Coordinates of C-alpha atoms and ligand atoms in Angstrom, one line a residue:
X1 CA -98.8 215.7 170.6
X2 CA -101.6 216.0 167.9
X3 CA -104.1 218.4 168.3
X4 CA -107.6 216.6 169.0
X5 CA -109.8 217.5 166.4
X6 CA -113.2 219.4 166.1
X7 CA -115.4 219.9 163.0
X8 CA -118.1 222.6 163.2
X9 CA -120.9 223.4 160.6
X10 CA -123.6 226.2 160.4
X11 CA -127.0 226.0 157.9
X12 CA -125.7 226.6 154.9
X13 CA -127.7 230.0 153.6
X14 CA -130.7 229.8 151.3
X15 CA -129.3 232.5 148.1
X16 CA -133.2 233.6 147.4
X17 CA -131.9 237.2 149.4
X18 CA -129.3 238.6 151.3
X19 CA -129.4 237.2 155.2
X20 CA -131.1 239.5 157.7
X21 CA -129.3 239.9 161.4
X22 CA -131.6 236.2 162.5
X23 CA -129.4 234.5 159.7
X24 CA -126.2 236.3 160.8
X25 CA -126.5 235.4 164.0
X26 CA -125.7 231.5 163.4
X27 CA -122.8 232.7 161.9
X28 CA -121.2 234.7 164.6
X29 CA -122.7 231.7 167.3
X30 CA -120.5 229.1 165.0
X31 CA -117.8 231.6 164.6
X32 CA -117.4 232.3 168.5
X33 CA -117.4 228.5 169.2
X34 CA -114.7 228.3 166.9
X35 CA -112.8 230.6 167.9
X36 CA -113.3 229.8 171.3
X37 CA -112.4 226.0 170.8
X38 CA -109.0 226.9 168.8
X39 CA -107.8 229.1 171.8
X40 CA -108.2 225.6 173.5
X41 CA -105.9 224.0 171.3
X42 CA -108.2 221.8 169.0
X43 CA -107.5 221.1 165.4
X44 CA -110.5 222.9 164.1
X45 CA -112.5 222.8 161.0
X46 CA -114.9 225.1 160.5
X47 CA -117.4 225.4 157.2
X48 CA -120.2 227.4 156.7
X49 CA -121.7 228.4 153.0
X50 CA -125.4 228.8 150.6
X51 CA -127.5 226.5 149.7
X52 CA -128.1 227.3 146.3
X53 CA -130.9 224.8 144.3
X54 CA -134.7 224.9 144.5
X55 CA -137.8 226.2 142.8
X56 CA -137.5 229.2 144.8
X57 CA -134.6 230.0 143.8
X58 CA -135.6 229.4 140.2
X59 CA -138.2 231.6 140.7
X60 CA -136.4 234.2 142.2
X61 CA -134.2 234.5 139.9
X62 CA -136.9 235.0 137.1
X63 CA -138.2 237.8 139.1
X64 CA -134.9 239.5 138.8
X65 CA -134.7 238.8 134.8
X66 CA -131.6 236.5 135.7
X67 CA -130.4 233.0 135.0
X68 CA -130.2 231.1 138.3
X69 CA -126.6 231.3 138.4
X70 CA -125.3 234.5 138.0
X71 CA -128.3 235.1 140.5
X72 CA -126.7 232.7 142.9
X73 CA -123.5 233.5 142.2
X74 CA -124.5 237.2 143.1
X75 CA -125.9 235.8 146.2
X76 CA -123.3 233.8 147.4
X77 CA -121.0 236.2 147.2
X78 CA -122.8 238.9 149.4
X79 CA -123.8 236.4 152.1
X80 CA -119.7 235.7 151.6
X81 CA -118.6 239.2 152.2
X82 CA -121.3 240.0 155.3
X83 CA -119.6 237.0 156.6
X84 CA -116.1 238.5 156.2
X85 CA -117.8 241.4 157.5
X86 CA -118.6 239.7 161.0
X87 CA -115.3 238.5 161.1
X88 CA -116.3 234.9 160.7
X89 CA -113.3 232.8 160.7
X90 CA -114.5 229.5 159.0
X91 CA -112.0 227.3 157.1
X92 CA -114.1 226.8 153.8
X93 CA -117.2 228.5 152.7
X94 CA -118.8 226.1 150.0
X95 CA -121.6 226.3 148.0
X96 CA -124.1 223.4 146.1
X97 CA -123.6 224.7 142.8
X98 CA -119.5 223.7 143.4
X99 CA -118.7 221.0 140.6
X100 CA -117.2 218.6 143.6
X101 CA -120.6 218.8 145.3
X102 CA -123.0 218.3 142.9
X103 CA -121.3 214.8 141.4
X104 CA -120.9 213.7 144.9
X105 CA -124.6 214.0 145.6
X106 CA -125.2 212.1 142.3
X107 CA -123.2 209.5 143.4
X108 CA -125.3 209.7 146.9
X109 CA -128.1 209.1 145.0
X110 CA -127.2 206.3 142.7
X111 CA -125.9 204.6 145.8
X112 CA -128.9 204.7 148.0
X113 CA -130.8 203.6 144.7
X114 CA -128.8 200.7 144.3
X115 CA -129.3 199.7 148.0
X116 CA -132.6 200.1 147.4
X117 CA -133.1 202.9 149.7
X118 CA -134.6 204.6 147.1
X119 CA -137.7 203.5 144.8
X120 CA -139.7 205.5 141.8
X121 CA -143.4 206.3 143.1
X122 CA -146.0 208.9 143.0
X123 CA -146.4 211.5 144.8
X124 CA -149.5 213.5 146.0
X125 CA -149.6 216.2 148.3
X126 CA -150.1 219.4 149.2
X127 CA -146.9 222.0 148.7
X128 CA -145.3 225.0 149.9
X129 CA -143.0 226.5 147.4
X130 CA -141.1 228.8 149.4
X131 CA -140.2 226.3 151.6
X132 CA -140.2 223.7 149.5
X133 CA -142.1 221.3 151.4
X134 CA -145.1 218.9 151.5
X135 CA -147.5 218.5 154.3
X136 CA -150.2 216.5 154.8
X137 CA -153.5 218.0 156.0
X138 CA -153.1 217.6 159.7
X139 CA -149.7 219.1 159.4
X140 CA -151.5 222.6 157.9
X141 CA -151.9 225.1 160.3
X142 CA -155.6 227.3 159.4
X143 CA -155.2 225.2 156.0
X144 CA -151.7 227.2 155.3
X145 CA -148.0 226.1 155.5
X146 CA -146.7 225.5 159.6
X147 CA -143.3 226.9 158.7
X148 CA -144.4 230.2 157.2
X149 CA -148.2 230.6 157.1
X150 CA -148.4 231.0 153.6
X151 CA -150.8 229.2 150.9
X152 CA -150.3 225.4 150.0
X153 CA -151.0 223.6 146.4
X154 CA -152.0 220.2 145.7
X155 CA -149.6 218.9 143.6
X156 CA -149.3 215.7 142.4
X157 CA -145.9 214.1 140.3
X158 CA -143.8 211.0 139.8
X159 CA -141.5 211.1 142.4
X160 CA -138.7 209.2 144.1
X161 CA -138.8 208.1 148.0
X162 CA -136.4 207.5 150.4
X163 CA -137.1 204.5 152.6
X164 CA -137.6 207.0 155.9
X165 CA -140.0 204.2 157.5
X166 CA -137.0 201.6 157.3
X167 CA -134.8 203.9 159.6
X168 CA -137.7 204.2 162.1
X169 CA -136.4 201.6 164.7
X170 CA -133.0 203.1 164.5
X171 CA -134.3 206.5 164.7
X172 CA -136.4 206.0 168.1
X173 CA -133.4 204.2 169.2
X174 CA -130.8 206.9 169.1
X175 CA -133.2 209.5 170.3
X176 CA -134.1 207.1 173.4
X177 CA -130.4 205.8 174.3
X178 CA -128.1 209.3 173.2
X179 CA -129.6 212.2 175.3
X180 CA -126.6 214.1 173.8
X181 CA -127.2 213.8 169.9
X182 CA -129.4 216.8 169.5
X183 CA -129.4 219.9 172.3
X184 CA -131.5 221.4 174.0
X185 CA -133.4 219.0 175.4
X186 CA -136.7 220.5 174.5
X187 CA -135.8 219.5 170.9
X188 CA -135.0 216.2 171.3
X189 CA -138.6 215.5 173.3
X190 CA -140.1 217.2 170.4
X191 CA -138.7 215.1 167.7
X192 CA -139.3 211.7 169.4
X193 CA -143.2 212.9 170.3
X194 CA -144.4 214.7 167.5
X195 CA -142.4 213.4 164.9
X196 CA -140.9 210.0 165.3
X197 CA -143.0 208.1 167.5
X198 CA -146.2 208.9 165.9
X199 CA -144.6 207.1 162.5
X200 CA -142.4 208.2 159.7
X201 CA -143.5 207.9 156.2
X202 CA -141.1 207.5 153.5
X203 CA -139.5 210.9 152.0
X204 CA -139.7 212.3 148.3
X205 CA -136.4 212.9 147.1
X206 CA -137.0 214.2 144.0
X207 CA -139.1 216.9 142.0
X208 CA -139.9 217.5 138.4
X209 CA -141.6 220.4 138.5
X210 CA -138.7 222.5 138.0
X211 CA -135.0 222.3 136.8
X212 CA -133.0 224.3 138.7
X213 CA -131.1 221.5 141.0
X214 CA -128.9 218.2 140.3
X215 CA -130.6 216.1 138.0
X216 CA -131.4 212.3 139.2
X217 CA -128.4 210.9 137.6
X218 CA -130.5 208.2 135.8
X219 CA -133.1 210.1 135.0
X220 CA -132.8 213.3 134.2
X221 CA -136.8 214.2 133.9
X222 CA -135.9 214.7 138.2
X223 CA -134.0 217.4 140.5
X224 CA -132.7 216.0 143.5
X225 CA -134.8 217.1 146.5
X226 CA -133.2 220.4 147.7
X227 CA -132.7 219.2 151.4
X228 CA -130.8 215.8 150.1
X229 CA -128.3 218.3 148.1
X230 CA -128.5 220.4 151.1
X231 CA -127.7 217.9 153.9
X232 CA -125.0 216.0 152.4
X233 CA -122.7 219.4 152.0
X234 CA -121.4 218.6 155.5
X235 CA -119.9 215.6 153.9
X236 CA -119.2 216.1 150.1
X237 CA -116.7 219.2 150.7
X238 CA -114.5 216.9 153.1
X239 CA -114.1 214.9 150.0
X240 CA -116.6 212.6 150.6
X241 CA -117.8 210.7 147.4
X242 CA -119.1 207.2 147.8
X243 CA -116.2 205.6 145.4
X244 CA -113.3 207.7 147.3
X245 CA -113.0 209.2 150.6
X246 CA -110.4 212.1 151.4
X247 CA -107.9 212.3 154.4
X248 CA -109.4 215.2 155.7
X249 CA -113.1 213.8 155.5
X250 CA -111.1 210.9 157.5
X251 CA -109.6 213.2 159.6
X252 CA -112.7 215.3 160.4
X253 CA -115.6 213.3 160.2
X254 CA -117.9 212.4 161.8
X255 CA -118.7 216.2 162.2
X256 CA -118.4 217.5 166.1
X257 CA -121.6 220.3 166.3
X258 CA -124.2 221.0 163.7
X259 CA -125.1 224.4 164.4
X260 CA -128.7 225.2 163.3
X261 CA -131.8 227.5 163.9
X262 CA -134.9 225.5 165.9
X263 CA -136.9 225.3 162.2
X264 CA -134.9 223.0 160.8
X265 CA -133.7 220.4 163.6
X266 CA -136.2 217.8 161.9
X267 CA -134.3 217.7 158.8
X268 CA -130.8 217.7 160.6
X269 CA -131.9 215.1 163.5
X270 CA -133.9 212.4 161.3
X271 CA -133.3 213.1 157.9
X272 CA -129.9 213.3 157.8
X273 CA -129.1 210.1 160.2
X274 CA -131.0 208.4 158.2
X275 CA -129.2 209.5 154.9
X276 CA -126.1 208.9 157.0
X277 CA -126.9 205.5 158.1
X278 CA -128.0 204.4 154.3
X279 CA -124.2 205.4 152.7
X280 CA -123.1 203.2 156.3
X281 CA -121.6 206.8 157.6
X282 CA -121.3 207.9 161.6
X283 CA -123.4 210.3 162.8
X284 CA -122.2 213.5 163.6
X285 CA -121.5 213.9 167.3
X286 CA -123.9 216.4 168.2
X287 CA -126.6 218.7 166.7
X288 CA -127.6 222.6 168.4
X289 CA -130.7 223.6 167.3
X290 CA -130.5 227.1 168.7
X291 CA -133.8 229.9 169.5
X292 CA -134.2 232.4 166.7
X293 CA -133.8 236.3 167.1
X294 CA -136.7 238.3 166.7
X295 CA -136.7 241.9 165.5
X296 CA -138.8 244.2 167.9
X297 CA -140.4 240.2 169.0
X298 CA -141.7 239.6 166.1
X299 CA -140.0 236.9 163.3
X300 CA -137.9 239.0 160.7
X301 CA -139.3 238.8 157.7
X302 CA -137.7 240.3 154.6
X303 CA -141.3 240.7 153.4
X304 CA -142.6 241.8 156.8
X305 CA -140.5 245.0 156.3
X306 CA -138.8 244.6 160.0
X307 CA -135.8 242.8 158.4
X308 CA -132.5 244.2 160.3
X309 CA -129.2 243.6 158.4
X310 CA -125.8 243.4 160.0
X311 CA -124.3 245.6 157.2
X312 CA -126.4 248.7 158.8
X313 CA -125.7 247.8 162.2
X314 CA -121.8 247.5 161.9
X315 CA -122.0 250.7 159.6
X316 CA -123.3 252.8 163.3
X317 CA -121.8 250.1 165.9
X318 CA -118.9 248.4 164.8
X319 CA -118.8 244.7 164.5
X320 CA -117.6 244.0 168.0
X321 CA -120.7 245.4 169.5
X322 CA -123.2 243.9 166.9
X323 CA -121.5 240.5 167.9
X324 CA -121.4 241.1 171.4
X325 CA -125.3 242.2 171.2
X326 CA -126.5 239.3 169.6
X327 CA -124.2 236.9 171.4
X328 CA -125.4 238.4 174.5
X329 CA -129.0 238.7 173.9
X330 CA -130.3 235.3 173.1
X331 CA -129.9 233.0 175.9
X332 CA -129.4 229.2 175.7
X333 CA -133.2 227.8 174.8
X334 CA -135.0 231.4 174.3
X335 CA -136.1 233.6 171.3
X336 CA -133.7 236.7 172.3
X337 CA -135.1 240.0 170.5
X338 CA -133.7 242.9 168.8
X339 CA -134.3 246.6 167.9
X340 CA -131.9 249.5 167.5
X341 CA -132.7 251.2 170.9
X342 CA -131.9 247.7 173.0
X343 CA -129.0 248.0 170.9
X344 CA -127.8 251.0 171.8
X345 CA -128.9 250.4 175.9
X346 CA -126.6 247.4 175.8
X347 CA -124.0 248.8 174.0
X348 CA -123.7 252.3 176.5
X349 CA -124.4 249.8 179.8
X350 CA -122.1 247.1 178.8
X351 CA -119.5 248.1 176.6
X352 CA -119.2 251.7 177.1
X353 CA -119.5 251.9 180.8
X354 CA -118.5 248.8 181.7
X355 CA -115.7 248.0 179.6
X356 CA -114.7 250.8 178.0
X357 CA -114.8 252.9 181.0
X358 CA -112.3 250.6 183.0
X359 CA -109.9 250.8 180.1
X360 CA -110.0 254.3 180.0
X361 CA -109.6 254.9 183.8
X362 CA -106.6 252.3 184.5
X363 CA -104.7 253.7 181.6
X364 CA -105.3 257.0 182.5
X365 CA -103.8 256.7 185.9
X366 CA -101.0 254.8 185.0
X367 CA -100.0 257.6 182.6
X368 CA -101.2 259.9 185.4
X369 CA -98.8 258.2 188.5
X370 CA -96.1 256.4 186.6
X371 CA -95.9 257.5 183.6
X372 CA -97.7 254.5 181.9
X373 CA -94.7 252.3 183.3
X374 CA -96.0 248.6 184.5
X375 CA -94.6 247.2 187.3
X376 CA -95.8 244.8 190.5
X377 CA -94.2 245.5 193.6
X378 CA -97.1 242.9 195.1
X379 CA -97.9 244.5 198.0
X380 CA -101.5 243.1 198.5
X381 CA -104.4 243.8 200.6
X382 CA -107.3 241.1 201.3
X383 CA -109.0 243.6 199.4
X384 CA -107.5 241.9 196.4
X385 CA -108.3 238.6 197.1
X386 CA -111.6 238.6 195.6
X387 CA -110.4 240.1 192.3
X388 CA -107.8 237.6 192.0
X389 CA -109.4 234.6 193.2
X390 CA -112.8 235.3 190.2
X391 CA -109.9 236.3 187.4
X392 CA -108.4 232.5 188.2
X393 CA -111.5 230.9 188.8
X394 CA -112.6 232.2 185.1
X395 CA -111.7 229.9 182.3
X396 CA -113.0 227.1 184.1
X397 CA -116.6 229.2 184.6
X398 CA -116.4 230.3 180.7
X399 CA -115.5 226.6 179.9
X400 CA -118.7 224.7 181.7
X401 CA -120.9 227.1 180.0
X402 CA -118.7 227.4 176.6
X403 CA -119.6 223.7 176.7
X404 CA -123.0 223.8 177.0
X405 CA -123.3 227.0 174.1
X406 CA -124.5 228.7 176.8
X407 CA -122.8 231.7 174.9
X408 CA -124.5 234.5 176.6
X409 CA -123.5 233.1 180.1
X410 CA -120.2 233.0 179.5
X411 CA -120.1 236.7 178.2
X412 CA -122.1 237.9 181.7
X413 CA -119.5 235.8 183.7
X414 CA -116.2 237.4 181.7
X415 CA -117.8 240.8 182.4
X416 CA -118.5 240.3 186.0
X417 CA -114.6 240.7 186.1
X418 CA -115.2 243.7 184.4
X419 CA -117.6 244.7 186.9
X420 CA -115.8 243.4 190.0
X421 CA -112.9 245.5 188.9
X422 CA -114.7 248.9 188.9
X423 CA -115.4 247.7 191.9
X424 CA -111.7 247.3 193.0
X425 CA -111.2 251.1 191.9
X426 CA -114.0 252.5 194.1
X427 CA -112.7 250.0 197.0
X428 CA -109.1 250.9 196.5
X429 CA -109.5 254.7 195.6
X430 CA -106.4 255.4 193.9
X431 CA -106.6 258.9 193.8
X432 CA -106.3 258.8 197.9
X433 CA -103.2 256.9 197.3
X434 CA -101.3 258.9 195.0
X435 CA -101.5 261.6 197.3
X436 CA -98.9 259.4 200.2
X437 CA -95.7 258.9 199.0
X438 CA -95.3 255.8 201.3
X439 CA -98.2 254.1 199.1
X440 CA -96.3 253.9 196.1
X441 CA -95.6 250.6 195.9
X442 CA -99.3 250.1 197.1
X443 CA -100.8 252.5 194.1
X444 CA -98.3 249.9 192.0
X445 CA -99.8 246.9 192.8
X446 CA -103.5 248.3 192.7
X447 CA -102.9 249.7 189.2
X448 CA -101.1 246.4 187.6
X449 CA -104.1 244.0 189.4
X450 CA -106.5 246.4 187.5
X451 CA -104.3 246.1 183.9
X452 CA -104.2 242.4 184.8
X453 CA -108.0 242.3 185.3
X454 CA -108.1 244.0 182.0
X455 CA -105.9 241.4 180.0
X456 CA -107.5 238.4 181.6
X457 CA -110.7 239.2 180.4
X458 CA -109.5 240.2 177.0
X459 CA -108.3 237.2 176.1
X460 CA -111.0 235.1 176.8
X461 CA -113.3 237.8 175.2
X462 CA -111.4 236.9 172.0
X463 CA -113.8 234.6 170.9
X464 CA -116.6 236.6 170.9
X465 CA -114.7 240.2 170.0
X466 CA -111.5 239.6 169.0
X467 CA -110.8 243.1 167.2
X468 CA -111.5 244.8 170.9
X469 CA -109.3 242.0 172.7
X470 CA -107.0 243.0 170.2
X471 CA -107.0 246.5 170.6
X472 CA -106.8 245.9 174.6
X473 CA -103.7 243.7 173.6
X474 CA -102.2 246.8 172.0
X475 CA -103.0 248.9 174.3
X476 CA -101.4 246.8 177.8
X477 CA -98.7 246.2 175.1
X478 CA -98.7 242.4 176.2
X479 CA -97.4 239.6 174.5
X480 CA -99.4 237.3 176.7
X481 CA -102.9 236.4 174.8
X482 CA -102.8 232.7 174.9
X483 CA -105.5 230.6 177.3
X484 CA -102.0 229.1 178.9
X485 CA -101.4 232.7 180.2
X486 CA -104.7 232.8 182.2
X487 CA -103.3 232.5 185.4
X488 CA -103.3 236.2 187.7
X489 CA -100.0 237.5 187.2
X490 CA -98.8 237.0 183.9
X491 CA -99.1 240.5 182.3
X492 CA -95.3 241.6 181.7
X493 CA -93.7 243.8 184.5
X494 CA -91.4 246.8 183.2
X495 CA -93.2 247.2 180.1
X496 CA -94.8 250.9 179.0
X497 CA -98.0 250.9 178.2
X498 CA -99.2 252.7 174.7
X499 CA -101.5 255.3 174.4
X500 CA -105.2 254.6 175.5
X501 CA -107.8 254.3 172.6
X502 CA -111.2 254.9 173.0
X503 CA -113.3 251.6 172.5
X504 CA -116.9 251.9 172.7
X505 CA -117.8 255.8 172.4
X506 CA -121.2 256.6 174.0
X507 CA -124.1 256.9 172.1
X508 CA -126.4 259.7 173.1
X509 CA -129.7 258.0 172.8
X510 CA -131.6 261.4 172.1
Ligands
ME8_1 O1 -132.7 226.9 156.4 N1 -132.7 234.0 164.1 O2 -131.4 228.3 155.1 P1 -131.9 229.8 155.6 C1 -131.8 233.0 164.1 N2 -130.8 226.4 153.5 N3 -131.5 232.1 163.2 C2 -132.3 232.2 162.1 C3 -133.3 233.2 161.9 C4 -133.5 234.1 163.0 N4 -134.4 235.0 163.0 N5 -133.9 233.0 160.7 C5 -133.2 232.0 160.1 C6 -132.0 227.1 155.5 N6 -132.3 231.5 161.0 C7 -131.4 226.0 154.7 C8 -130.4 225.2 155.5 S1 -128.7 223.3 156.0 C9 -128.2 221.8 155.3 C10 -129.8 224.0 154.9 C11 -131.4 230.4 160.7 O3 -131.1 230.7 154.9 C12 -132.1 229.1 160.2 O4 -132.6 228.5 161.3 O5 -133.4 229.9 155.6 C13 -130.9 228.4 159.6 O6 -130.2 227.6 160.6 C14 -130.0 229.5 159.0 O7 -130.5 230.7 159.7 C15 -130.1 229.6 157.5 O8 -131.4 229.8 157.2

């Protein structure tokens, strides 16, 4: 049978710096959703990548004495290797400056043209260069930029628009009739209230006040607006290009989740349906415009000096725990907040004690009692019930939440097994077993539920920390990793366990 497919995206990363932890974070989110989504057997396409054009950029770049392309280049291939780093398994990283790109958006642009979704005007307004945006007076918060606080221009150049007002109906449409298109809910009330319903005026599309972007291909005074180039990568790298469509854009599209931070859900949810419905393209399926992380609750902000980068925090955690952390830490709708000592509080509570702990003790007595030998002579107490019936009860749990993104729910619900099986030991006291010769057979069955416990949560953990489920697989010496092995029970009999590893050392806070 073919495998259903599912396409996921991230924000493509602005290359004016290396990401910070906050940009990270979307990474490791899309990554774990992935993951999770091919251990349930979809054909998955995952693309992440840098968003490379823009005055900013430009500028940037001139800062550093550099042309913008070997800065970007430079860039891109950090933001590359943190993502290697973080173990973030997505099928094609892409970038705007790619050749295959940058003539597709040209031919993006001469289309809408030609449709006459696009007109030469003039525009006037006032600008923020680092974000590349104009706002009109009533958008200015204290008379400075909403999005960062900083200092707008008035600026005034030719310019061409995109027809935004045309797509207004259809706009106010989709957010009334599809409750699903853009998550959470929150979101989608704030887009329809404060952005669509009040009136959309058409959008400039192009700039002349710098070069550093995809010239207008008809007139090549204009750069194509950064967020058009931007946008349209979700299409253009399937082999999307007006003239000639791929088999995998045919295969894949219309894209499954957009995964995005909460600032830019206004250019992903009207913008980009808009753009969509002007080249007479579906809409993705769904966008997830998820909460920020905040470093000490405060935005990170490379210029605020509070800017935490994943690089350091793998270098004194590992990458399991910084994924765990931040997986962990930012719930479904909420800012979630991070500084090294919440870090470290999580990591000895959850990963040491909880997890690493239970590891530690199982193998230990099975080395201790039998010699590390597996077996299940299955002779069960009610006391078991409970840890049985929760470890076959789990993947449907993980799955309603996994379905929601309610990421961090799903990690507290695959470590109450954790918990409920240190539990089991205190309950079941093997020590007081080993001790009766006649409970043998008992001790047995106590110390495979507990290895059980163990592997069950391991592989659904591989999602989120797959070099730890790993390690736990090499450790149980199981063959048995796959979702269909789920059920209690499946962990190999006469098989010898290796030697226990230590996963998550301690950290003395002091
Ligand atoms: O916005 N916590 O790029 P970007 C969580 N190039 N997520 C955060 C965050 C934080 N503290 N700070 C930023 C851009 N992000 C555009 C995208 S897509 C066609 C173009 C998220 O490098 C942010 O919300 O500024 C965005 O989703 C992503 O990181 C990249 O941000």
């Amino acid at each position: 049978m073919e495998k259903e497919k599912y396409y996921i995206s991230t924000a493509i990363a602005y290359t004016s710096g290396i990401p910070h932890i906050g940009n990270t974070y979307e990474a490791i989110l899309a990554d774990s959703i992935a993951r999770y989504k091919r251990l349930k057997g979809y054909d998955v396409y995952f693309q992440t990548g840098t968003d490379e054009h823009g005055e900013k950029i430009e500028l940037k770049a001139k800062d550093a004495s550099k042309s913008p392309k070997e800065f970007v280049d430079e860039i891109a291939n950090e933001i590359k290797n943190i993502w290697d780093l973080m173990h973030v398994s997505y099928d094609k990283f892409v970038r705007t400056t790619d050749p295959i790109h940058e003539q597709a958006v040209q031919k993006i642009f001469q289309k809408m043209y030609d449709k006459g979704d696009i007109y030469l005007g003039e525009y006037s307004g006032l600008y923020c260069t680092p974000c590349e945006s104009f706002w009109t007076e009533s958008q200015l918060v204290d008379g400075k930029c909403p999005d960062c606080g900083r200092e707008v221009t008035l600026k005034k150049e030719e310019a061409y628009f995109f027809k935004l007002s045309k797509y207004q109906k259809r706009l106010e449409e989709l957010f009334e009739n599809n409750t699903t298109f853009l998550k959470p809910e929150s979101r989608r009330n704030e887009m329809l209230n404060n952005f669509i319903k009040p009136g959309l005026q058409d959008l400039c599309v192009s700039r002349t006040s710098f070069t550093w972007g995809i010239k207008v291909p008809f007139n090549d005074k204009h750069v194509i607006y950064v967020w058009l180039d931007a946008l349209t990568n979700y299409i253009t790298n399937l082999g999307y290009s007006v003239d000639n469509v791929s088999d995998e854009f045919k295969k894949y599209w219309p894209a499954d989740l957009h995964l995005i931070g909460k600032d830019i859900v206004r250019f992903h949810s009207i913008y980009w349906p808009a753009f969509l419905w002007s080249l007479d393209l579906e809409l993705p399926h769904q966008i997830f415009g998820h909460p920020w992380l905040l470093s000490n609750n405060d935005k990170i902000g490379k210029s605020k000096g509070n800017a935490i980068y994943a690089s350091d925090l793998v270098e004194k955690y590992g990458v399991d725990a910084v994924r765990y952390y931040v997986l962990h830490e930012i719930p479904y709708a909420n800012d979630g907040n991070i500084t090294y000592e919440l870090l470290e509080e999580r990591y000895n509570s959850d990963l040491a004690n909880i997890l690493g702990n239970l590891v530690n003790r199982t193998l230990a007595m099975s080395k201790k009692y039998f010699n590390s030998e597996v077996s299940n002579p299955k002779v069960h107490e009610s006391v078991d019930d409970n840890l049985i019936v929760y470890a076959n009860s789990l993947l449907k749990i993980v799955d309603n939440k996994m379905n929601e993104y309610k990421i961090s729910e799903a990690l507290d619900d695959i470590f109450e097994l954790l918990r409920r099986s240190n539990k089991y030991i205190d309950e079941t006291c093997p020590w007081v077993l080993a001790k009766d010769e006649t409970k043998a057979d008992r001790l047995k069955t106590v110390l495979y539920n507990l290895l059980e416990s163990i592997r069950i949560s391991a592989v659904l953990l591989q999602p989120f920390m797959n070099e730890t489920s790993e390690k736990i697989f090499k450790m149980l010496n199981t063959k048995n990793t796959s979702f269909d092995t789920l059920e209690f029970g499946n962990l190999e009999t006469n098989i010898t366990l290796n030697e226990a590893e230590i996963l998550f050392n301690r950290i003395d806070n002091k």
